[in-house]
GROMACS .gro file of C-alpha atoms in nm:
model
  239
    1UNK     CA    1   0.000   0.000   0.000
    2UNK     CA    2   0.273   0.243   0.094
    3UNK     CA    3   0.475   0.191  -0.243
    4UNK     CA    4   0.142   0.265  -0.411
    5UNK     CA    5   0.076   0.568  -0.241
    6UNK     CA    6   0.462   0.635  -0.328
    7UNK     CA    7   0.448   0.542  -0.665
    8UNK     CA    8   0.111   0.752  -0.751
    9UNK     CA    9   0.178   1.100  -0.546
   10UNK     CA   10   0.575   1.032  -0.745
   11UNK     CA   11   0.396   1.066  -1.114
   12UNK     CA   12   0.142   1.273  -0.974
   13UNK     CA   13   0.412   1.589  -0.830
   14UNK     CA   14   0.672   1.475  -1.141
   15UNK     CA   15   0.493   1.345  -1.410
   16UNK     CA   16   0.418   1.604  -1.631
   17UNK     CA   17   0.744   1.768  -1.552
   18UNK     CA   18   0.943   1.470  -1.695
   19UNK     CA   19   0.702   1.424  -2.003
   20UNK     CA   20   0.810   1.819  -2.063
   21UNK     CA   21   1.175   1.750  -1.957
   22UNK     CA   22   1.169   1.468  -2.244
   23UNK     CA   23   0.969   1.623  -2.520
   24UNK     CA   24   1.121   2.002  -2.515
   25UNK     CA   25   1.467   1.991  -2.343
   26UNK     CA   26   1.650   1.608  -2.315
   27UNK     CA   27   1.678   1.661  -2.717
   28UNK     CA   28   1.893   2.007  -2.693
   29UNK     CA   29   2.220   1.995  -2.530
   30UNK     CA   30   2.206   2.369  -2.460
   31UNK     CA   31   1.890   2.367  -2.265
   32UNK     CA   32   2.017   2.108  -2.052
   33UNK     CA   33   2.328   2.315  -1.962
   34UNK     CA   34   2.069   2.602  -1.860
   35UNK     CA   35   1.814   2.390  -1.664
   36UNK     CA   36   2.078   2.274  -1.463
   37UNK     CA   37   2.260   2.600  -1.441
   38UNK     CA   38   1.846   2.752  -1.338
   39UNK     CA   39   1.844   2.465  -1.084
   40UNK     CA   40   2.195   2.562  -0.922
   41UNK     CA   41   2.052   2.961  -0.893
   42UNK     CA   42   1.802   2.847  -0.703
   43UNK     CA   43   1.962   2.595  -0.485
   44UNK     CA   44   2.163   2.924  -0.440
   45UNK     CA   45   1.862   3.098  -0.302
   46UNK     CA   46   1.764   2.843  -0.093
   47UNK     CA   47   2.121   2.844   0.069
   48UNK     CA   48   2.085   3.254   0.080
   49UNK     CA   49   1.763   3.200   0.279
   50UNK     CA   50   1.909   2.969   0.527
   51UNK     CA   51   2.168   3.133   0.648
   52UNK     CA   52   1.933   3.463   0.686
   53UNK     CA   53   1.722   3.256   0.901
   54UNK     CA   54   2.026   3.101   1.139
   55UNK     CA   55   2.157   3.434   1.172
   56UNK     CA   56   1.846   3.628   1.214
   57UNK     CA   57   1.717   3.486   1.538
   58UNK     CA   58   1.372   3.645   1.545
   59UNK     CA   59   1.330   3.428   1.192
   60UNK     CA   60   1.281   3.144   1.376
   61UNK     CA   61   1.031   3.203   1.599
   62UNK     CA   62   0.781   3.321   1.312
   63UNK     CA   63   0.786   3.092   1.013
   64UNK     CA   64   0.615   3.325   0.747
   65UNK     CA   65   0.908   3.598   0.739
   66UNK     CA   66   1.132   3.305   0.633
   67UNK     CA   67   0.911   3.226   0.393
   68UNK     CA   68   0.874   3.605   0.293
   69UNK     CA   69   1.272   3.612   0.280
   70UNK     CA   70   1.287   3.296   0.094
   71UNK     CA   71   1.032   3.366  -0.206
   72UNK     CA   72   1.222   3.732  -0.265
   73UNK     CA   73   1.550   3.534  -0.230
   74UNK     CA   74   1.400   3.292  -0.537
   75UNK     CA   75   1.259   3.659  -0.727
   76UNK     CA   76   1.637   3.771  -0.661
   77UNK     CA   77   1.831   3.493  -0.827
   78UNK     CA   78   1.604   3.462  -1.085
   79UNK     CA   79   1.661   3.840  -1.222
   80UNK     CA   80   2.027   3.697  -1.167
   81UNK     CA   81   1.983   3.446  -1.372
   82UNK     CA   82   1.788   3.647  -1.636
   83UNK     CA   83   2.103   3.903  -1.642
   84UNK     CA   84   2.379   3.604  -1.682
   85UNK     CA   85   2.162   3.490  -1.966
   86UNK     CA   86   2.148   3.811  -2.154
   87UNK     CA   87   2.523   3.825  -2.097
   88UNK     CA   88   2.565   3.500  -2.257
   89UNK     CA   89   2.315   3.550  -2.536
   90UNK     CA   90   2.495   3.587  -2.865
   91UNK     CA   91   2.727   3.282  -2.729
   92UNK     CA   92   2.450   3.063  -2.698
   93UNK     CA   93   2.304   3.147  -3.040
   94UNK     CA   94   2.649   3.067  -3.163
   95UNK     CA   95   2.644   2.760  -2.994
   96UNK     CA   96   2.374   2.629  -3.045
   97UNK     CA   97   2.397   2.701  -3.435
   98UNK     CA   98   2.671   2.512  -3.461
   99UNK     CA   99   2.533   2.223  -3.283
  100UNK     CA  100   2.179   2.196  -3.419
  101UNK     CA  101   2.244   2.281  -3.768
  102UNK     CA  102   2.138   2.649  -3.802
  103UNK     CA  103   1.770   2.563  -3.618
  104UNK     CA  104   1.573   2.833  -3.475
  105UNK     CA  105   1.435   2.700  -3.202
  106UNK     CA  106   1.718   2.668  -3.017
  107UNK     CA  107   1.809   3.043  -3.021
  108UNK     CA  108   1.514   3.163  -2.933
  109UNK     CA  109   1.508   3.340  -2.574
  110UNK     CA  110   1.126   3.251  -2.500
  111UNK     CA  111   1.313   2.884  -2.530
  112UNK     CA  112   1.540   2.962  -2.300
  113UNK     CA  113   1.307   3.159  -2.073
  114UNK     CA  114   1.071   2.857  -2.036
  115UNK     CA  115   1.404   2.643  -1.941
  116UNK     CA  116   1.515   2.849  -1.683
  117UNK     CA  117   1.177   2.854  -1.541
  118UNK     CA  118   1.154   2.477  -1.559
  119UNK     CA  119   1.523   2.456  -1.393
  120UNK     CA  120   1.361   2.678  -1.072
  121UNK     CA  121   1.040   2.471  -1.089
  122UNK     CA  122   1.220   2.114  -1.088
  123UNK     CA  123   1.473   2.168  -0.797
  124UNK     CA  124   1.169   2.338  -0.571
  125UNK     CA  125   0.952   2.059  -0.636
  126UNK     CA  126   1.266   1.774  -0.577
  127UNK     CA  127   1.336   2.028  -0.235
  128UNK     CA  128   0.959   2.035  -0.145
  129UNK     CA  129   0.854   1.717  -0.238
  130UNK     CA  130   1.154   1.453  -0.167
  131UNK     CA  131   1.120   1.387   0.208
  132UNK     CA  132   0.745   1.369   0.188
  133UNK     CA  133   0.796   1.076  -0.044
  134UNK     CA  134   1.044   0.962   0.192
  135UNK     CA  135   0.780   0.950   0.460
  136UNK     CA  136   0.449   0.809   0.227
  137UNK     CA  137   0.721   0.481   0.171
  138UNK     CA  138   0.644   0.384   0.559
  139UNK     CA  139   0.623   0.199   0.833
  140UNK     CA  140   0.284   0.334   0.943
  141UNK     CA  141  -0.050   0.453   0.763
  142UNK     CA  142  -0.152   0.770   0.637
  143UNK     CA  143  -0.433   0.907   0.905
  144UNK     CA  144  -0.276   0.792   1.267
  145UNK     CA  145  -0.298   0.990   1.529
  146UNK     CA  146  -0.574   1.199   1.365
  147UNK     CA  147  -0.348   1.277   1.083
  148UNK     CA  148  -0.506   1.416   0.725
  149UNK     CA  149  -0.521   1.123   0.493
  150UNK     CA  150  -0.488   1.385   0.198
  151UNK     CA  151  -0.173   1.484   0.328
  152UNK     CA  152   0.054   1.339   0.070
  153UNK     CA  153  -0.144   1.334  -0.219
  154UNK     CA  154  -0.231   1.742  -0.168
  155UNK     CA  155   0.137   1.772  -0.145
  156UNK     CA  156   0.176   1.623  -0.458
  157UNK     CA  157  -0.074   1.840  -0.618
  158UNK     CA  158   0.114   2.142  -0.454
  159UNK     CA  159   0.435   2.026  -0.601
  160UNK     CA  160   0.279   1.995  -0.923
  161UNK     CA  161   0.154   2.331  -0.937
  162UNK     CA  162   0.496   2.494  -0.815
  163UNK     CA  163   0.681   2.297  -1.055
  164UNK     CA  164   0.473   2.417  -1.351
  165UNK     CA  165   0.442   2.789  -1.186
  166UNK     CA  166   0.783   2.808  -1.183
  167UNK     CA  167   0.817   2.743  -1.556
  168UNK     CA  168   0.564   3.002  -1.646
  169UNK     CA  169   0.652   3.267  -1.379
  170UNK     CA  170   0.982   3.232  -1.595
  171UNK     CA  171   0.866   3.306  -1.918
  172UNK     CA  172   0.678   3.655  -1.816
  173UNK     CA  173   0.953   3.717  -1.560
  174UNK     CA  174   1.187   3.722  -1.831
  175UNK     CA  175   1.011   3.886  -2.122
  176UNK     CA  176   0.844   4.135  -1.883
  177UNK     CA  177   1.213   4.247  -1.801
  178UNK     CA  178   1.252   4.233  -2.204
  179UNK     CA  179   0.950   4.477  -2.264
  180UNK     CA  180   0.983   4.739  -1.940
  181UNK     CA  181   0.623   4.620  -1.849
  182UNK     CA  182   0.704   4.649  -1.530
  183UNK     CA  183   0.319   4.583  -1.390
  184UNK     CA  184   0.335   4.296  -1.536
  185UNK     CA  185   0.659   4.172  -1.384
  186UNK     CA  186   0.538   4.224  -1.034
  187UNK     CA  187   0.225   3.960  -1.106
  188UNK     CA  188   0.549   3.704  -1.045
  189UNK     CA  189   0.669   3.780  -0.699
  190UNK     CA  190   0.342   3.876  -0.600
  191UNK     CA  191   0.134   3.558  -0.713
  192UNK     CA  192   0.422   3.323  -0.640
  193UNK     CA  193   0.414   3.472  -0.225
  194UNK     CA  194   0.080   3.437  -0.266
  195UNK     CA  195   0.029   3.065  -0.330
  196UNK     CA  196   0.334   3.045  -0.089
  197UNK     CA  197   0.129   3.216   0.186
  198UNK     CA  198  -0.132   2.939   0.121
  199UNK     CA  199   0.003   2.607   0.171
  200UNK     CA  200   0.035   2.756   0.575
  201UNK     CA  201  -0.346   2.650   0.548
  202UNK     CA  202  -0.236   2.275   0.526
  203UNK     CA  203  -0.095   2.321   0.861
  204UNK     CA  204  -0.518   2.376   0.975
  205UNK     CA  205  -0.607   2.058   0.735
  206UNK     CA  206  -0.762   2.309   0.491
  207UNK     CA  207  -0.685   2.130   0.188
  208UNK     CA  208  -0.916   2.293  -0.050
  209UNK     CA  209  -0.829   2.626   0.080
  210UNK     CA  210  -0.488   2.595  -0.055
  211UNK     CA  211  -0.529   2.391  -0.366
  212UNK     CA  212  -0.805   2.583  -0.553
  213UNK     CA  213  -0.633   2.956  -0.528
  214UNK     CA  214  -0.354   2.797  -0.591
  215UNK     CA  215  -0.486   2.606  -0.929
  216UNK     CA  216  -0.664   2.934  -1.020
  217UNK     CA  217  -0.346   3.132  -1.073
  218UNK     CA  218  -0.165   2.852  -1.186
  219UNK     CA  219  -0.428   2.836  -1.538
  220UNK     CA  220  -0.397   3.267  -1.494
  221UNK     CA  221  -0.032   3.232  -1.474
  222UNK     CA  222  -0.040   2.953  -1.758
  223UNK     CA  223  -0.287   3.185  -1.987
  224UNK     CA  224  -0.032   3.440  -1.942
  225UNK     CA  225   0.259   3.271  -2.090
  226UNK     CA  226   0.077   3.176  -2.380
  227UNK     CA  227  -0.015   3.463  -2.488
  228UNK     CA  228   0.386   3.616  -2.424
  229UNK     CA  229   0.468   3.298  -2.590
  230UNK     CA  230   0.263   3.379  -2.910
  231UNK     CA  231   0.335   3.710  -2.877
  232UNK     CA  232   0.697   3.614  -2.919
  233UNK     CA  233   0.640   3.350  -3.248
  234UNK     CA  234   0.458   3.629  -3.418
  235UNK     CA  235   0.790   3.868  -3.383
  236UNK     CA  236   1.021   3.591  -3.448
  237UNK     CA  237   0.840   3.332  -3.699
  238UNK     CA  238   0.692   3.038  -3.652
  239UNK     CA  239   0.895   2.744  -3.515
   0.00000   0.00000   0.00000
């Protein structure tokens, strides 16, 4: 039962993420190299954000300015990340010109804007989701000692959602910096502390009070990048 349970909330917080990994990135050398690169910024965050909260003692005693730190911490490196790959822009291209035969698709930067923002989502959802599966493997059952049975399988939902937020808070992050729409940019950090700020209602068992706000900006936040992302094919040509 407990390798069931580990095996479903497993496809259910990384499915989709490696059926995109394997479709749109594992083919192109290039957007491996920046995935990983994406994932190493924000492991870089995460290591930013706990040494704030060892040194800062009053950190400790109330979890949500941690988690205030953390998500501008994540905002931070990702403009970071956004500047190093402007820098290394015209190498890429180069790059990946020589290494794909001349193809498009590979120098485009809403590409390499939806890789970076993959690279974020993946190593937040390995971070956030990893010793939960740990746990769901047993000894024990889910529900003892008046424990939520939807514990796990709302954290694999959550996962989910952060893991594909991620990827499209990337993509407007990055061409909101692009186009001085500056409104727009601040829908990122302010929708991602937002659905943050929400999973503290799993602490109270309130399941559906996290998952459906949090679902509702994912589809805004995915209806978003579709439209930057057609936005962008029109200007460039169609891949």
């Amino acid at each position: 039962m407990t390798f069931m349970e580990f095996t479903g909330c497993a496809l259910i917080a990384f499915g989709p993420a490696l059926t995109m990994f394997s479709m749109s990135i594992a083919h192109n050398p290039i957007f491996i190299i920046i995935m990983i690169s994406a994932a190493f910024f924000w492991l870089l965050s995460l290591l930013l954000s706990s040494l704030l909260w060892t040194i800062v003692i009053p950190l400790k005693e109330t979890l949500v300015f941690g988690v205030v730190f953390s998500v501008l911490f994540q905002e931070l490196f990702r403009y970071l990340f956004y500047r190093l790959l402007k820098k290394a822009e015209m190498g890429l291209k180069k790059v990946s010109e020589v290494g794909s035969g001349h193809s498009e698709y590979s120098t485009q930067w809403s590409s390499l804007s939806y890789v970076s923002g993959f690279g974020f989502g993946i190593m937040s959802g390995v971070f956030s989701m990893i010793n939960v599966l740990a746990d769901s493997t047993g000894p024990g059952t889910v529900g003892l000692f008046g424990d939520s049975r939807y514990f796990f399988i709302t954290s694999a939902f959550h996962t989910l959602a952060f893991v594909l937020l991620h990827t499209f808070w990337g993509i407007i992050f990055f061409h909101s910096l692009d186009s001085k729409n500056y409104l727009r940019l601040m829908i990122v950090p302010v929708s991602h502390l937002v659905v943050t700020l929400l999973t503290f209602l799993n602490q109270h068992q309130i399941y559906t009070g996290s998952l459906i706000p949090c679902y509702i900006i994912l589809f805004v936040m995915a209806y978003l990048a579709l439209r930057i992302s057609q936005e962008n094919n029109r200007t460039c040509g169609t891949v």
